[in-house]
Amino acid sequence: MMTTTEKDGDRSRRLVVSRAEHSISRKQIDENTLKVLYRLRRNGYLAYLVGGGVRDLLLGRIPKDFDVATDATPEQVKALFRNCYLVGRRFRLAHIRFAGNHVVEVATFRRQPRLEELPRDSDEHFFFTENVFGSPREDAFRRDFTINGLFYNIDDFSIIDYVGGMQDLHDRRLRVIGDPLVRFTEDPVRMLRALEFSARLGFRLDDSIREAIYLRAPLIAEAAAARIREELMELFRHRVAAPVLRDAQSLGLLPHLLGGFEGEAETFDLLEQVDGCCSNSITVGEPLILAALFLARFRRGLQTQAVETVGEALRLANQLLMPHCGYFRISSAVRHQARELLTGFFRLSRGRGRRGEKRFLDHPFAVSALELFRLWSEASGLERELVASWKEVFTSRGAVPDKPPRPPRRRRRRPRGRKPPSGKS
Ligand code: ATP
Ligand code: MG
């Protein structure tokens, strides 16, 4: 057995898994990331591949991206690479740019600040926490889950495990580094990430995570809205929105996550269709996601308000979307599209042969509205014939989309926390 448990500079135990004993090969790491790792190493710095890249390679999955961590400061990294830009107002990261818009992100090892170091204003904690440089061991311990805390060392191609991540990968279970109650209080977004990783990887959630989410659920309403929005979009990118939001519902997280959201079975069934409707490389756009989240309430509103005209439907859609979009700072363009999809749904659900049908068929969002209508029909088992009939009309006009909607863009910025909207949204 070549795996060794040894002591590092911090005089604490760590597991070092030698190259012969793990499956990660340099061939699986992209060329630019390798160049960065090697140059750091040649200049005497520690250079590790970290985070999701290591986890996914060990699981035989294709990583979304590769992140690098080092003991060089951002300025020292910049001095090594001509194509390097320091980014981030609060936490300085080095972005090394390569041809084809490819960026390798290099972060300096960080640590959790001590309580007495924290600023008085608790809003600042999250950002302050991101800003204190530390040792590799401290950097591993500030991470969220054990499986996300593994390092691949370019020096000898070994994996360094300070947090028990290798065992948890083997056992396929998700465990928080440290006490979940404390770590979720520090950063409540980790509760959502826990459900996301468990669904994405098919890993069992540790019981301590379930208990802690149950106890700390209300804190998620205090997290920065932009971060929640980003994590929610991740759920759709990875096509696990339905199982994650179902879990969030059963653990009492959902109403705090999406103010006033009731989590009707109808919505979950529709989200399952949204999750399943795209091929591996394609994700649905944010307007369709928004429309799907609000469709059950929209349909209920149509009934209770006895909506008859398109104008009334438009107003109802607006009313429902406004508080949510305001809170999550969703652009008016996206909100506008979501509103058009809901209104389009209303038009389609009324059946064929209505006044203005021809004009509607020319509407830029009519095809996407049909997609929403189709997904709803699949989920509910209703109106299948009507969907088929509309499809025929659209196809005969050559209006069936050949291009999928654009995937949601990933945002890096982490704005400050905002309070959740009150009441229903
Ligand atoms: P993927 O990119 O595949 O979604 P990932 O694990 O790389 O998964 P990222 O959001 O890219 O997730 O974060 C990179 C790493 O940063 C994580 O693996 C984890 O170690 C650390 N990390 C991210 N968010 C947090 C957080 N809220 N608290 C502590 N550590 C975090
Ligand atoms: Mg990542």
Short mmCIF file of N, CA, C and O in Angstrom, two decimals, residues 39 48 91 131 185 199 283 294 386 391 416 424:
data_model
loop_
_atom_site.label_atom_id
_atom_site.label_comp_id
_atom_site.label_asym_id
_atom_site.label_seq_id
_atom_site.Cartn_x
_atom_site.Cartn_y
_atom_site.Cartn_z
N ARG A 39 4.41 26.02 -14.61
CA ARG A 39 5.22 27.23 -14.45
C ARG A 39 5.29 27.66 -12.99
O ARG A 39 6.33 28.09 -12.50
N TYR A 48 -1.43 23.29 -7.08
CA TYR A 48 -2.40 22.20 -6.94
C TYR A 48 -3.62 22.46 -7.83
O TYR A 48 -4.07 23.60 -7.97
N PHE A 91 -11.87 39.63 -3.23
CA PHE A 91 -10.82 38.62 -3.20
C PHE A 91 -10.08 38.64 -4.53
O PHE A 91 -10.68 38.47 -5.58
N ASN A 131 -10.81 36.38 2.14
CA ASN A 131 -9.67 37.24 1.88
C ASN A 131 -8.40 37.00 2.67
O ASN A 131 -7.44 37.75 2.51
N THR A 185 -24.28 28.13 9.09
CA THR A 185 -24.54 29.45 9.66
C THR A 185 -23.57 30.46 9.03
O THR A 185 -23.98 31.57 8.68
N ALA A 199 -27.62 15.49 -5.51
CA ALA A 199 -28.43 15.11 -6.68
C ALA A 199 -27.55 14.89 -7.91
O ALA A 199 -27.76 13.94 -8.67
N THR A 283 -28.66 23.61 -22.27
CA THR A 283 -29.45 23.95 -21.09
C THR A 283 -30.53 24.94 -21.53
O THR A 283 -30.34 25.69 -22.46
N PHE A 294 -43.30 29.68 -12.35
CA PHE A 294 -44.51 30.44 -12.02
C PHE A 294 -45.78 29.91 -12.69
O PHE A 294 -46.85 30.44 -12.47
N LEU A 386 -54.13 18.93 -28.37
CA LEU A 386 -53.99 20.35 -28.70
C LEU A 386 -52.53 20.69 -28.99
O LEU A 386 -52.22 21.42 -29.94
N LYS A 391 -48.46 22.07 -32.93
CA LYS A 391 -47.16 21.72 -33.54
C LYS A 391 -47.28 21.69 -35.05
O LYS A 391 -46.41 22.17 -35.77
N ARG A 416 -23.60 41.95 -2.50
CA ARG A 416 -23.92 41.87 -1.08
C ARG A 416 -25.31 41.28 -0.85
O ARG A 416 -26.13 41.26 -1.72
N LYS A 424 -46.14 36.82 -0.73
CA LYS A 424 -46.05 35.90 -1.86
C LYS A 424 -45.40 36.60 -3.04
O LYS A 424 -45.55 37.79 -3.23
#
